[in-house]
Every structure is written in C-alpha cells, then in structure tokens.
PDB file of C-alpha atoms in Angstrom:
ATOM      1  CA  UNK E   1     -15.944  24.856  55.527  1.00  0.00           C
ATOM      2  CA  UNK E   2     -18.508  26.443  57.965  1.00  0.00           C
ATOM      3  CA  UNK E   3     -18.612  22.707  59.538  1.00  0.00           C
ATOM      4  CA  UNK E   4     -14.874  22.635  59.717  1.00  0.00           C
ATOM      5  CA  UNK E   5     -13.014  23.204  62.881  1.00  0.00           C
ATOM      6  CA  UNK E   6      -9.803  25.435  62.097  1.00  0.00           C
ATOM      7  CA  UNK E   7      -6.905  24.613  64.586  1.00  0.00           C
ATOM      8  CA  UNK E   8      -4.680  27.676  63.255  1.00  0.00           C
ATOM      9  CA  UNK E   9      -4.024  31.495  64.604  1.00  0.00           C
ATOM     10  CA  UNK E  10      -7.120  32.999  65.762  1.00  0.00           C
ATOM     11  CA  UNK E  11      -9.422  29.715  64.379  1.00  0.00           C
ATOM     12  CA  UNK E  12      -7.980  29.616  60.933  1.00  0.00           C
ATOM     13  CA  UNK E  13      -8.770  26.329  59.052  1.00  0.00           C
ATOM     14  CA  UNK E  14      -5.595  24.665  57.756  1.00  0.00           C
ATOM     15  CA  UNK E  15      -4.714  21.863  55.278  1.00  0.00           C
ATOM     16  CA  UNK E  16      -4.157  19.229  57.886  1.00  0.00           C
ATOM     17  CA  UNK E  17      -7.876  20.522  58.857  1.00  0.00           C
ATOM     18  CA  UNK E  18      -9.343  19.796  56.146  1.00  0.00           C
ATOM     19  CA  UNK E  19      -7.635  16.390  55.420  1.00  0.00           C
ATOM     20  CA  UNK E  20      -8.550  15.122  59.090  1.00  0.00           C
ATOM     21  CA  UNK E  21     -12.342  15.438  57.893  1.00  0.00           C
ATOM     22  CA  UNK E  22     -11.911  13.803  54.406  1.00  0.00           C
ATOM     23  CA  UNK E  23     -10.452  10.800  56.166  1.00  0.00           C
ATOM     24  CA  UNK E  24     -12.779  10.646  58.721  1.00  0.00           C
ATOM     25  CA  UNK E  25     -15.351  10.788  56.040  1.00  0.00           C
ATOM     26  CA  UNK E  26     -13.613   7.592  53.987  1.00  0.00           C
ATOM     27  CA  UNK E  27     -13.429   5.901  57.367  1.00  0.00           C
ATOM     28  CA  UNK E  28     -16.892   6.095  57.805  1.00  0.00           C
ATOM     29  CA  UNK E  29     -17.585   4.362  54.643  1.00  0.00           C
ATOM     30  CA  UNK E  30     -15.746   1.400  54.652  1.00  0.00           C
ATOM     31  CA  UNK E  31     -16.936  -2.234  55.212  1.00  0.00           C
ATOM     32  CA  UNK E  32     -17.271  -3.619  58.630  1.00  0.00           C
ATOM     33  CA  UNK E  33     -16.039  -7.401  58.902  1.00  0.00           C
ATOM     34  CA  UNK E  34     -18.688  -9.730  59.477  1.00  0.00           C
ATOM     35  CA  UNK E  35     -19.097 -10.275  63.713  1.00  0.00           C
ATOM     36  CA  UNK E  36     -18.028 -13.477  64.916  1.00  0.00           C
ATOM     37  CA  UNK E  37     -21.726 -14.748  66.021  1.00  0.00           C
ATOM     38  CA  UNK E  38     -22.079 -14.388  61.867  1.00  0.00           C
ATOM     39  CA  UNK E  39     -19.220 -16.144  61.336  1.00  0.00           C
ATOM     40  CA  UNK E  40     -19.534 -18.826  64.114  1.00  0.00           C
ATOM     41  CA  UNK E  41     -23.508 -19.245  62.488  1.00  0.00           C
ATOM     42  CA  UNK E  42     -21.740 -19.624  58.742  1.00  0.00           C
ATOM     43  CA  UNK E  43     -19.228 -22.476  60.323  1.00  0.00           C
ATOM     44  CA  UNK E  44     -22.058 -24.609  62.364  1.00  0.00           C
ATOM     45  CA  UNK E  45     -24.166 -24.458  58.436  1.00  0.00           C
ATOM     46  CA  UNK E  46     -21.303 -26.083  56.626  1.00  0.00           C
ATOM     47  CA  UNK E  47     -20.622 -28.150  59.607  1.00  0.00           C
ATOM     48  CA  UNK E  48     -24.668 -29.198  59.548  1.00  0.00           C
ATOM     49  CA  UNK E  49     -24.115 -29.837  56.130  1.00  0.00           C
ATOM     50  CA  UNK E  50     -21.455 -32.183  56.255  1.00  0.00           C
ATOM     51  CA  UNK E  51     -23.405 -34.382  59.234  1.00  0.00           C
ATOM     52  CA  UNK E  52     -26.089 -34.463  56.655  1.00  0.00           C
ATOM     53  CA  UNK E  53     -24.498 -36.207  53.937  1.00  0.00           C
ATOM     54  CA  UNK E  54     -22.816 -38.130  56.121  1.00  0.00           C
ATOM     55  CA  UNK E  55     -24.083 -41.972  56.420  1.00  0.00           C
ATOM     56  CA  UNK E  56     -25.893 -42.322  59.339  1.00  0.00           C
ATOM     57  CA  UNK E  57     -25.740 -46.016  59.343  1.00  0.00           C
ATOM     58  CA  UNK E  58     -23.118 -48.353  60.177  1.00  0.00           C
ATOM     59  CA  UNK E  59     -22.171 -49.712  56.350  1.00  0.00           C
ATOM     60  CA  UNK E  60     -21.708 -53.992  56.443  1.00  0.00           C
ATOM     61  CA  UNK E  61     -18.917 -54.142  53.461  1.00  0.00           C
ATOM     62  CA  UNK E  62     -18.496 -58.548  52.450  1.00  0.00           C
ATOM     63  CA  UNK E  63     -14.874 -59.307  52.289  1.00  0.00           C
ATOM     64  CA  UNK E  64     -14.377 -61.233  48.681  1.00  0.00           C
ATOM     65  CA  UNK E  65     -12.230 -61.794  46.374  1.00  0.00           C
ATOM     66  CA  UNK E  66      -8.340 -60.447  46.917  1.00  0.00           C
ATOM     67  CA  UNK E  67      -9.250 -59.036  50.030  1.00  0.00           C
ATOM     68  CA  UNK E  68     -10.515 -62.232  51.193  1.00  0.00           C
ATOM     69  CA  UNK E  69      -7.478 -64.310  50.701  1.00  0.00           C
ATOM     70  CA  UNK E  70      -5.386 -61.790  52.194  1.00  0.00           C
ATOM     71  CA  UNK E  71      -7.714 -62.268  55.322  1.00  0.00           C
ATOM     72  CA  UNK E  72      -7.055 -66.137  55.509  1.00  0.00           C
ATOM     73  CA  UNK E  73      -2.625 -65.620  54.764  1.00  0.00           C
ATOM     74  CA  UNK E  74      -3.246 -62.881  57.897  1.00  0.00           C
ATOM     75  CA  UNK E  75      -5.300 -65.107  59.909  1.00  0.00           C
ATOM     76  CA  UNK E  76      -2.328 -67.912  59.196  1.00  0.00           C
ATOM     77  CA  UNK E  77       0.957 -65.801  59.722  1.00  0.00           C
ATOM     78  CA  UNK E  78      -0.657 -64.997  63.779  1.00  0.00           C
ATOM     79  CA  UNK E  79       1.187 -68.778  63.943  1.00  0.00           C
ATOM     80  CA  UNK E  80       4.390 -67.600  62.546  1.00  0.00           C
ATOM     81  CA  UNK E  81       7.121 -66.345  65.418  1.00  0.00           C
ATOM     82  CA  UNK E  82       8.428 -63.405  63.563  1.00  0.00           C
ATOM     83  CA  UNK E  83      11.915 -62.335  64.378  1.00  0.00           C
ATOM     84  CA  UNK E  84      12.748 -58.495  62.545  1.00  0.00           C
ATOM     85  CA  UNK E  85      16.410 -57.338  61.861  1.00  0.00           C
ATOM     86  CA  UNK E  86      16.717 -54.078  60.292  1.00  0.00           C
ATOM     87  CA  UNK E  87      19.349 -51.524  58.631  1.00  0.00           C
ATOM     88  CA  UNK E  88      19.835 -49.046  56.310  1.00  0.00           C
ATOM     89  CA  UNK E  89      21.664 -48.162  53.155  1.00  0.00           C
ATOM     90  CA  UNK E  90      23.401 -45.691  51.269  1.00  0.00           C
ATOM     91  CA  UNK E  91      21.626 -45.168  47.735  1.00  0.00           C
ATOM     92  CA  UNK E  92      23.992 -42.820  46.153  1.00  0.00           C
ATOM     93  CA  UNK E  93      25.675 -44.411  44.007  1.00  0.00           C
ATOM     94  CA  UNK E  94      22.398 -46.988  42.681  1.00  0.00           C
ATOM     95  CA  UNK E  95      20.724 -43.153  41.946  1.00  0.00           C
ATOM     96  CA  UNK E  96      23.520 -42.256  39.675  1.00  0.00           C
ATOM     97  CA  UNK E  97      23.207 -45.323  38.321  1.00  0.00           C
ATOM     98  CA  UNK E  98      19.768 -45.457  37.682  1.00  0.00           C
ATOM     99  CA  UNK E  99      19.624 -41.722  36.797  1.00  0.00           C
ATOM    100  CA  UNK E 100      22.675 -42.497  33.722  1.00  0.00           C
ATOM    101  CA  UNK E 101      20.634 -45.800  32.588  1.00  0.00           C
ATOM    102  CA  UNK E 102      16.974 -44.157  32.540  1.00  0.00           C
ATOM    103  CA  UNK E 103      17.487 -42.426  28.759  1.00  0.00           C
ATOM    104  CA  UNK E 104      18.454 -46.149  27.524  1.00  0.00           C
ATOM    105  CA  UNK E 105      15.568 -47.959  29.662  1.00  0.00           C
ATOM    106  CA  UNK E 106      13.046 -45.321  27.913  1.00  0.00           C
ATOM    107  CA  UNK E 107      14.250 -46.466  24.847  1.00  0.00           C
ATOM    108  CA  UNK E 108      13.958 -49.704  25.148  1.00  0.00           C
ATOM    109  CA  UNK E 109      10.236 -49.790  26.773  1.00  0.00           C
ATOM    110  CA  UNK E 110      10.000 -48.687  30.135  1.00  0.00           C
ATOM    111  CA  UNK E 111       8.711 -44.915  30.284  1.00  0.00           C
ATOM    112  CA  UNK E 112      10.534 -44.761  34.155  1.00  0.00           C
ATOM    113  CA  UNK E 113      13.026 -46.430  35.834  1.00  0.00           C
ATOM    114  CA  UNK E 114      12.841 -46.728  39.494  1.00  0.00           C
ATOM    115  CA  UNK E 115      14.788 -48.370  42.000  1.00  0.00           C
ATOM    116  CA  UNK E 116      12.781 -51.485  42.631  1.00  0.00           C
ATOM    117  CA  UNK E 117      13.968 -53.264  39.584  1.00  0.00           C
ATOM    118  CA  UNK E 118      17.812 -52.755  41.393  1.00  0.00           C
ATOM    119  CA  UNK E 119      16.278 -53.993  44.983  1.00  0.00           C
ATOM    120  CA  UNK E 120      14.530 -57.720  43.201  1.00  0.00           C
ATOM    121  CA  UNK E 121      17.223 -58.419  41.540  1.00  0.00           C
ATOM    122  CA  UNK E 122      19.848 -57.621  44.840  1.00  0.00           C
ATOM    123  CA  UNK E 123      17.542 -60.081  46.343  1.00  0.00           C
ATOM    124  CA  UNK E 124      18.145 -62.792  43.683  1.00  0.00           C
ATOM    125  CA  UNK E 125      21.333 -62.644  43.785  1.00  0.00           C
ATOM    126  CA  UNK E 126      21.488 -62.966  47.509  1.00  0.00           C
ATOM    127  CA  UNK E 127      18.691 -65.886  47.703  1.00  0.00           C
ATOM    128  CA  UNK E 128      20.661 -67.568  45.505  1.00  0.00           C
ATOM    129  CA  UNK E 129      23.578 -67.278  48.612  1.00  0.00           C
ATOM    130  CA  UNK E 130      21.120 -68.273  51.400  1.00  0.00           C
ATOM    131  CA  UNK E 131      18.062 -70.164  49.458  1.00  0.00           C
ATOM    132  CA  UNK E 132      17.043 -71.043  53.051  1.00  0.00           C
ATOM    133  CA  UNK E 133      15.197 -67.658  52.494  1.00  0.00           C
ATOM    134  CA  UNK E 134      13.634 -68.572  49.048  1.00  0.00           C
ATOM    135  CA  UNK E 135      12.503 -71.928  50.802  1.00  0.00           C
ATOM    136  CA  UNK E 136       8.901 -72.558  51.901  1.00  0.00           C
ATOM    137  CA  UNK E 137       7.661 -74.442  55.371  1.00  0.00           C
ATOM    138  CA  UNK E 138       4.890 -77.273  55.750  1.00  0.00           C
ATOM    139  CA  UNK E 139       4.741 -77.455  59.304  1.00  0.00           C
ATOM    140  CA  UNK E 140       2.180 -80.459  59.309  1.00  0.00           C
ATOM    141  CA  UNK E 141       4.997 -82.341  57.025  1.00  0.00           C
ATOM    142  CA  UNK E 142       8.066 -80.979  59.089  1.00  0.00           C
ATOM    143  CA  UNK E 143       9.269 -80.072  55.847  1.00  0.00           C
ATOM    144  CA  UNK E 144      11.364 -77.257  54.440  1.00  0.00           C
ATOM    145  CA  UNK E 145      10.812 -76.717  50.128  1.00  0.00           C
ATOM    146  CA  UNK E 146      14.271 -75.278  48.793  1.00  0.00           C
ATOM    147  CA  UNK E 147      13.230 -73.506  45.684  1.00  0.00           C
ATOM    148  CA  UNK E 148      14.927 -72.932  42.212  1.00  0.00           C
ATOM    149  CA  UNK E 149      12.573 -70.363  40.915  1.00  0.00           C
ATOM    150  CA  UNK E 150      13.131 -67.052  42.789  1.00  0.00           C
ATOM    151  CA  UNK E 151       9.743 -66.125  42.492  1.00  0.00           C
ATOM    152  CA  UNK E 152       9.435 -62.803  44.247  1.00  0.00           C
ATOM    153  CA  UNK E 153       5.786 -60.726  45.352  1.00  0.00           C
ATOM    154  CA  UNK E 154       5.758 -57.220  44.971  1.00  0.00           C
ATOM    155  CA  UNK E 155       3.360 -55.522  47.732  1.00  0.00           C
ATOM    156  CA  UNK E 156       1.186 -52.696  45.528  1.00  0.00           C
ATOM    157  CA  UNK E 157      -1.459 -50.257  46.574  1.00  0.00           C
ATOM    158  CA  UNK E 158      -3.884 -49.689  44.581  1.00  0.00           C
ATOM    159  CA  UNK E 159      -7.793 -48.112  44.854  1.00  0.00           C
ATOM    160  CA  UNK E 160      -8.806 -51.934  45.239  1.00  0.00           C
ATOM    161  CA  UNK E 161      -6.398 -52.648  47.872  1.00  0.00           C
ATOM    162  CA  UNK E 162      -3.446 -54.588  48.350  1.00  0.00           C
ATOM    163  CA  UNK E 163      -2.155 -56.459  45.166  1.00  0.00           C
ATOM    164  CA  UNK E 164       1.129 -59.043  45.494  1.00  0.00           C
ATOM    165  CA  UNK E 165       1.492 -59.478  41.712  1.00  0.00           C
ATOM    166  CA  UNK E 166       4.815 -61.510  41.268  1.00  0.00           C
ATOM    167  CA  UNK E 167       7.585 -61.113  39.395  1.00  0.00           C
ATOM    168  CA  UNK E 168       8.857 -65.038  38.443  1.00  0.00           C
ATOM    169  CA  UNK E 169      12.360 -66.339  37.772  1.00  0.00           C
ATOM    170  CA  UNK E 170      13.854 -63.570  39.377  1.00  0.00           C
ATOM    171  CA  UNK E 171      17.505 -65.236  38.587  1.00  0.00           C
ATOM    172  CA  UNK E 172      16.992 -65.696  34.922  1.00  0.00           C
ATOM    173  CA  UNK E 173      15.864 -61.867  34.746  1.00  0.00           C
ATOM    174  CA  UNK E 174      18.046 -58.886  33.999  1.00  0.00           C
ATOM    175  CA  UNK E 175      16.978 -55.693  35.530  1.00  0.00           C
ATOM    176  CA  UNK E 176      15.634 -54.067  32.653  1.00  0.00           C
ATOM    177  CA  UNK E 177      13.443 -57.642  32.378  1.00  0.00           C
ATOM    178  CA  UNK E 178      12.160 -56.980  35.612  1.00  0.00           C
ATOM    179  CA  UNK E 179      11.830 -53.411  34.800  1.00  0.00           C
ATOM    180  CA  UNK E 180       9.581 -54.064  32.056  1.00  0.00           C
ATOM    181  CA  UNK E 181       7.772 -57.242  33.976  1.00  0.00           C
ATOM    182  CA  UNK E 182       6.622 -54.591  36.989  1.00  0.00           C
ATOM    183  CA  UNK E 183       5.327 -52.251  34.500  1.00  0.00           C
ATOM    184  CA  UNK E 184       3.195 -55.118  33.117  1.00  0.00           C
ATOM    185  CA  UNK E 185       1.956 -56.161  36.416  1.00  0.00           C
ATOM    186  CA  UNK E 186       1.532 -52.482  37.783  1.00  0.00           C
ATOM    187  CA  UNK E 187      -0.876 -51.554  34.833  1.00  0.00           C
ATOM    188  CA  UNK E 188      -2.971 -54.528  35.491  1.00  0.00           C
ATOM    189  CA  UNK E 189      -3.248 -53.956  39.187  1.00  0.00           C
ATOM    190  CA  UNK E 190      -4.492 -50.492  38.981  1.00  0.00           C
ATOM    191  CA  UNK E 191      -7.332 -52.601  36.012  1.00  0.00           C
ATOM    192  CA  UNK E 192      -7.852 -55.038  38.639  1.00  0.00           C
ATOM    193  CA  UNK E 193      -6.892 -57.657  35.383  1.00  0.00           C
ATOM    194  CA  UNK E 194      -3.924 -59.818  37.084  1.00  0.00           C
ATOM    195  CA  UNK E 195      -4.638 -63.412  36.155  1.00  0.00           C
ATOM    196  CA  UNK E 196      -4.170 -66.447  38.627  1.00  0.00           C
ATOM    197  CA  UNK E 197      -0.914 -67.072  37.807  1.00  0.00           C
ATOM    198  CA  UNK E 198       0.141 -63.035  38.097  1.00  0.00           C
ATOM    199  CA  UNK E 199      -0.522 -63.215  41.799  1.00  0.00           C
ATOM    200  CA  UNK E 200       0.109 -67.045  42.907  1.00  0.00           C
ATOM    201  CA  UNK E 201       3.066 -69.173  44.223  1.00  0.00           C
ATOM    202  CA  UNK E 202       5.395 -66.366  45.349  1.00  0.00           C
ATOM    203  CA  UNK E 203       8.798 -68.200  46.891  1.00  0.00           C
ATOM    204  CA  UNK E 204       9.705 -64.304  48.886  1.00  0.00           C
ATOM    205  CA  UNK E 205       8.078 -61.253  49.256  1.00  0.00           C
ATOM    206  CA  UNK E 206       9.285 -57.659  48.905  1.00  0.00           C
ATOM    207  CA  UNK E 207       7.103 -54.237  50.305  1.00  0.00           C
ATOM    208  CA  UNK E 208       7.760 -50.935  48.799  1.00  0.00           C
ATOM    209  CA  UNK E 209       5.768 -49.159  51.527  1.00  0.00           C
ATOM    210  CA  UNK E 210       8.113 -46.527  51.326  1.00  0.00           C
ATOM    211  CA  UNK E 211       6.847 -45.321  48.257  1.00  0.00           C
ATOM    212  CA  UNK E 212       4.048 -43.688  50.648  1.00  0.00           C
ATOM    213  CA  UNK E 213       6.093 -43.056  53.453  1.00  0.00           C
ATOM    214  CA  UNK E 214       7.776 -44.361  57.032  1.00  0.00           C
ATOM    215  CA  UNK E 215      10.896 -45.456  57.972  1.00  0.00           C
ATOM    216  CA  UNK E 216      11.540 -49.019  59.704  1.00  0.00           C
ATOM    217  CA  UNK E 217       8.494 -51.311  60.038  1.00  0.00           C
ATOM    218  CA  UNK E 218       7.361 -54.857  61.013  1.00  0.00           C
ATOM    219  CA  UNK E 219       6.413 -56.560  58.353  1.00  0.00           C
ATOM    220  CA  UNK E 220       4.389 -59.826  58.443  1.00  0.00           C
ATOM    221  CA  UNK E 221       5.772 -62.789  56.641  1.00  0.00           C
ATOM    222  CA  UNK E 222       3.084 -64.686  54.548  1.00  0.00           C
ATOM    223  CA  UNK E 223       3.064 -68.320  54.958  1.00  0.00           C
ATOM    224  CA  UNK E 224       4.117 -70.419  53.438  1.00  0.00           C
ATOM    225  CA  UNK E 225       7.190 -67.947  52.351  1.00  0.00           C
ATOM    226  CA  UNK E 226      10.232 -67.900  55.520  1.00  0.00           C
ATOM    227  CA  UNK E 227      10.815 -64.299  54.364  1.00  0.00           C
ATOM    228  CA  UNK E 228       9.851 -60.546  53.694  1.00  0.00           C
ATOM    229  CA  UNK E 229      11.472 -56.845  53.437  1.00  0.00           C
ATOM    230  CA  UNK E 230      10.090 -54.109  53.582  1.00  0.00           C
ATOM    231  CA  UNK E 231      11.524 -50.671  52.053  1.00  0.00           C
ATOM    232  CA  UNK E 232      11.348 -47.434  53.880  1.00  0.00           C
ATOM    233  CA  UNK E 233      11.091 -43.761  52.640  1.00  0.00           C
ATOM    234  CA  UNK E 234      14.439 -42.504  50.648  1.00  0.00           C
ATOM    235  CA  UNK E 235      16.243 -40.043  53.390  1.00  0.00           C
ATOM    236  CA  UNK E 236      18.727 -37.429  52.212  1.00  0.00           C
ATOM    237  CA  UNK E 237      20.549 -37.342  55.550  1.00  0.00           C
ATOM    238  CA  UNK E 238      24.360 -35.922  56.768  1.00  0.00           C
ATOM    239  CA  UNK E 239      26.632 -39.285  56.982  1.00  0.00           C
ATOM    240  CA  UNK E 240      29.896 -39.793  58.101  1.00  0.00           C
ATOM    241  CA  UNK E 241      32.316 -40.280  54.874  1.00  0.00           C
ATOM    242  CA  UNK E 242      34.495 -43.361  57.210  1.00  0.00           C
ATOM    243  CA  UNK E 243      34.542 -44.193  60.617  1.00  0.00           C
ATOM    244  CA  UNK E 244      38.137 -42.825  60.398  1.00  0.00           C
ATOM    245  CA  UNK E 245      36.803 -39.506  59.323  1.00  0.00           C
ATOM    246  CA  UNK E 246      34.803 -36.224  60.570  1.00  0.00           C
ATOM    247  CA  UNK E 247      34.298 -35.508  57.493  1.00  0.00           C
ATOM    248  CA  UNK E 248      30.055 -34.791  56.661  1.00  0.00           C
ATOM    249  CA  UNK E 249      28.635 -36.085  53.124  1.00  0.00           C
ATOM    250  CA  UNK E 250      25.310 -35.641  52.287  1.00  0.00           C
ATOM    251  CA  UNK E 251      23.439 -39.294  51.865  1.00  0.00           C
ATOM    252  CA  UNK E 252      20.545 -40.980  50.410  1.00  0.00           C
ATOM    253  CA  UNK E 253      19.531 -43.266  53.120  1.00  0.00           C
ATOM    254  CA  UNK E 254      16.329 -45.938  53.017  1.00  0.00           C
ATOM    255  CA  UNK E 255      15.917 -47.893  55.954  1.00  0.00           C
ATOM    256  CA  UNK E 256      15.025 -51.642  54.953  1.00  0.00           C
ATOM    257  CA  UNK E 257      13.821 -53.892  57.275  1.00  0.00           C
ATOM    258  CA  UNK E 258      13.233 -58.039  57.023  1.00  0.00           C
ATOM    259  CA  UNK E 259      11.545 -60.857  59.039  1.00  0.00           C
ATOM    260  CA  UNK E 260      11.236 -64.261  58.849  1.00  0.00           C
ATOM    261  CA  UNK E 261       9.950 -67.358  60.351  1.00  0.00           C
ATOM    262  CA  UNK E 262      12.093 -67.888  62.915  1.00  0.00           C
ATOM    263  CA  UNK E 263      11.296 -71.371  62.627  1.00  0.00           C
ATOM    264  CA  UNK E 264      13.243 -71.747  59.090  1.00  0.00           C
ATOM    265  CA  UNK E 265      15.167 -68.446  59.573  1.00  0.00           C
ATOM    266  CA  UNK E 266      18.109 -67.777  61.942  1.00  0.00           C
ATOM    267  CA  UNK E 267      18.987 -64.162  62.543  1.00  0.00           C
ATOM    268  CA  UNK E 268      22.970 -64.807  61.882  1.00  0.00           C
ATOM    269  CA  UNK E 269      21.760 -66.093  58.242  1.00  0.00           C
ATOM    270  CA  UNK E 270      18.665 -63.480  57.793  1.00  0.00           C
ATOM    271  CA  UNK E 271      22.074 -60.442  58.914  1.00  0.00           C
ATOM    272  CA  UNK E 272      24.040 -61.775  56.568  1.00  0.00           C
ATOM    273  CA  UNK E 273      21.897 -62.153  53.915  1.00  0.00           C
ATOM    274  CA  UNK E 274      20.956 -58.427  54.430  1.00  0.00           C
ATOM    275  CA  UNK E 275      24.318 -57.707  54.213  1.00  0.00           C
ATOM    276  CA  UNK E 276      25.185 -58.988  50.906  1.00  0.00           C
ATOM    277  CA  UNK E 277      21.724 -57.537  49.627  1.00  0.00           C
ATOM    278  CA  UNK E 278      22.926 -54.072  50.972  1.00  0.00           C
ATOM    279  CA  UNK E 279      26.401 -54.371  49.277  1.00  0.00           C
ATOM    280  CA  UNK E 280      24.798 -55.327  45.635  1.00  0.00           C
ATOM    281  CA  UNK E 281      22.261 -51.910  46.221  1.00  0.00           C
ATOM    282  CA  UNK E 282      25.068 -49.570  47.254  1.00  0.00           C
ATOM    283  CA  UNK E 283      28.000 -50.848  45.080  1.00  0.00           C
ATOM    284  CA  UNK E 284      25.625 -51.573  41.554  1.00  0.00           C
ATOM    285  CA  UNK E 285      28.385 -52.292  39.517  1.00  0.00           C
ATOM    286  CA  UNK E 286      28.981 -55.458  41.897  1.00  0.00           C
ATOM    287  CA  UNK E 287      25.973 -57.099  40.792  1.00  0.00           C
ATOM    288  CA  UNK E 288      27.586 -57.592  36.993  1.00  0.00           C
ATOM    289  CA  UNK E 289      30.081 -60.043  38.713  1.00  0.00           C
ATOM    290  CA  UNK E 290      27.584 -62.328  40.614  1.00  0.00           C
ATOM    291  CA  UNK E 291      25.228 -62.455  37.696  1.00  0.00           C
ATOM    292  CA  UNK E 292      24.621 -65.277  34.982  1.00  0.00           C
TER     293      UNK E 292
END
C-alpha cells in the first residue's frame, strides 16, 4: 500500500485506489499486436512463396483430340453471318411441374430431374414446326439438308473441356427418355468415355451455360447446323401478372437467347419459332397435345 497513492481526506487510500493500480498492472501484461513492418514482412514471405512455385516458363499445351475439332467447327463458323434474337420466359409453372414429377422420375431411374429434359423436347416439338432450323447448309453445293432425326447437342463442361454429347431422335423421345439419355451421356463426359457416335452428326444445338451463370449471350452456331440457344441463369424477379394489371408476382425468369445462319435462317421464322418453344416451357401441360 506504501506504493499506493490515496486520493481520499487527508491522503487516505480508497477502493477505486487500489483498483486503478490492479488494472494498470493487467494492462501492463497483455500482448502487444504484432507491428505492421512484421506483418507487411509475413505478407511479402507468402507472397515470395507463391512466385516460387509458380512456373516460370511459358507452358506450350498441343491442342488434340476434342479440343482440336472444336478448333476447326470455330475456325469454320468465323464464315457464318450470325443474326441473335433473344427473350425470356416465365418458368413457374415447368418448376411445379418438374418439382410434382421428380418422386416418379427417381423411381423410374433418374436420381434428379432438371429442366433440360423440358427445354429438348420444347425444341422438338417446335423443329418439327420450322425444320428449316433442324436443316443443315452445304454452301459449296448451294444446298439446304431438311432433317427427320431431331438430333440435338447438348453443350457440357467438364474438367476436359467442352463436350457436345447428343441426344438423337429427339421426336421419338419422351422426356423422361431424354431424362435418362442425358444422364447416360453426362456420366461419360465427366469419364471422358463418349464414343463416336455419342458426340457426332448433331442436326441443332442447345447451351446450358446458365447452369454456371449469365444472362443473354451470343452464341456461335456450329456449321453445318443453321441453329443454336443458349440458356441463361434462372432469375426469381418481380413481374407484372397482365399488361392490364399493376398487380406484382414474383417470377422465375431465364433469359434464352438463339442464332442462326442468317443464310438459312430468317429472323421472322427464328421469332416465331422461339415463340412456340417459349409457350411449350411455360404452359408444360401444352406439350401433351403436340406430342406423338
């Protein structure tokens, strides 16, 4: 107490005396944070570290395989004048849908049902309404090749790169057929096993880009197909319920876009095939009527 300093009457040490030099004390003992020089010198090591095991090189990588015949369809399609037409749709009734058939689908073989299988066989049923865009072009024989086989390519990502497995005869498929097809084709795309004829002679193409993300793209038709889509990221967005009405419903938008080769395609025909395709994916039940 003799080192104590007593604020009260006539030098009297108090509590709050006391107390003051017991905190001071603790004070004194705790941990000082690490200066920022330390800190700064602990960043520039990891960052040192990193550089290290970093190549140093520039890495020369052959194109084969896949990769390479996607090169050569690329290098090709720079001939193609693209037009793009684009819209969205209203998925709100296909997810009910989807979500009320999913129990059955697992029974039957196919673990998850997704909307894809819904979106090839829309398109199906609208080729088979303008098979203009199920047709192929031979420019060197001025020739356009209607086909019966809707034959459609399915763009998928996987750690080897872009796979277009197809899905084939389309019109003779139900959707749970093409349900269980893509499952098929998925799990031999991530194996890198798809065979020749898994991956040849596609008559249309369809991306599912959206799967990973974005909205409304560009997407590059691959000759000699007329026609792609390519399917945005699923939106829940405010909507008007009419254009008679203020009233606000909460929607399930994708954004789809489509080009073709405007030298096959017109964009009147390439609208209103989009518009049929959108009417099958937002009124499902539709689709029982057009099919065979």
């Amino acid at each position: 107490l003799g080192t104590v300093f007593g604020t009260g009457p006539r030098g009297r040490v108090l509590k709050a005396d006391v107390l003051k030099i017991i905190n001071s004390s603790n004070n004194s003992t705790v941990a000082t944070p690490p200066s920022s020089s330390s800190s700064l010198s602990s960043a520039q090591e990891k960052i040192s570290s990193t550089l290290v095991s970093s190549p140093q090189e520039d890495t020369v990588i052959p194109i084969r395989g896949y990769n390479r015949l996607m090169v050569k369809s690329m290098t090709s399609s720079l001939q193609i004048p693209h037009m793009v037409y684009a819209d969205e749709i209203n998925v709100n009734a296909l997810t009910e849908v989807r979500d009320s058939l999913r129990p059955l689908a697992k029974e039957m073989g196919v673990p998850k049902l997704t909307y894809l299988p819904f979106f090839i066989k829309a398109t199906s049923l609208a080729l088979s309404t303008y098979p203009v865009l199920n047709s192929t072009i031979d420019v060197e024989e001025m020739t356009l090749t209607y086909h019966v086989e809707h034959n459609i390519g399915v763009a998928v990502d996987t750690e080897r790169g872009l796979t277009v497995p197809v899905v084939n005869g389309c019109q003779d498929r139900s959707v749970l057929e093409i349900a269980e097809e893509l499952n098929r084709l998925y799990s031999l795309a991530i194996e890198g096993s798809l065979s020749e004829a898994d991956i040849t002679n596609p008559t249309f193409t369809l991306s599912n880009i959206g799967a990973i993300g974005g909205t409304y793209m560009s997407p590059v038709v691959l000759p000699p197909q007329v026609a792609i889509g390519a399917m945005g990221k699923i939106q829940r967005l405010p909507r008007f319920v009419s254009d008679d009405s203020d009233e606000v419903e909460s929607a399930r938008i994708m954004p789809i876009s489509w080009a073709g080769d405007h030298r096959a395609v017109d964009g009147a025909t390439m609208a209103r095939f989009s518009n049929m395709w959108k009417s099958f994916c937002e009124n499902p039940s539709s689709m029982m009527f057009a099919m065979r």
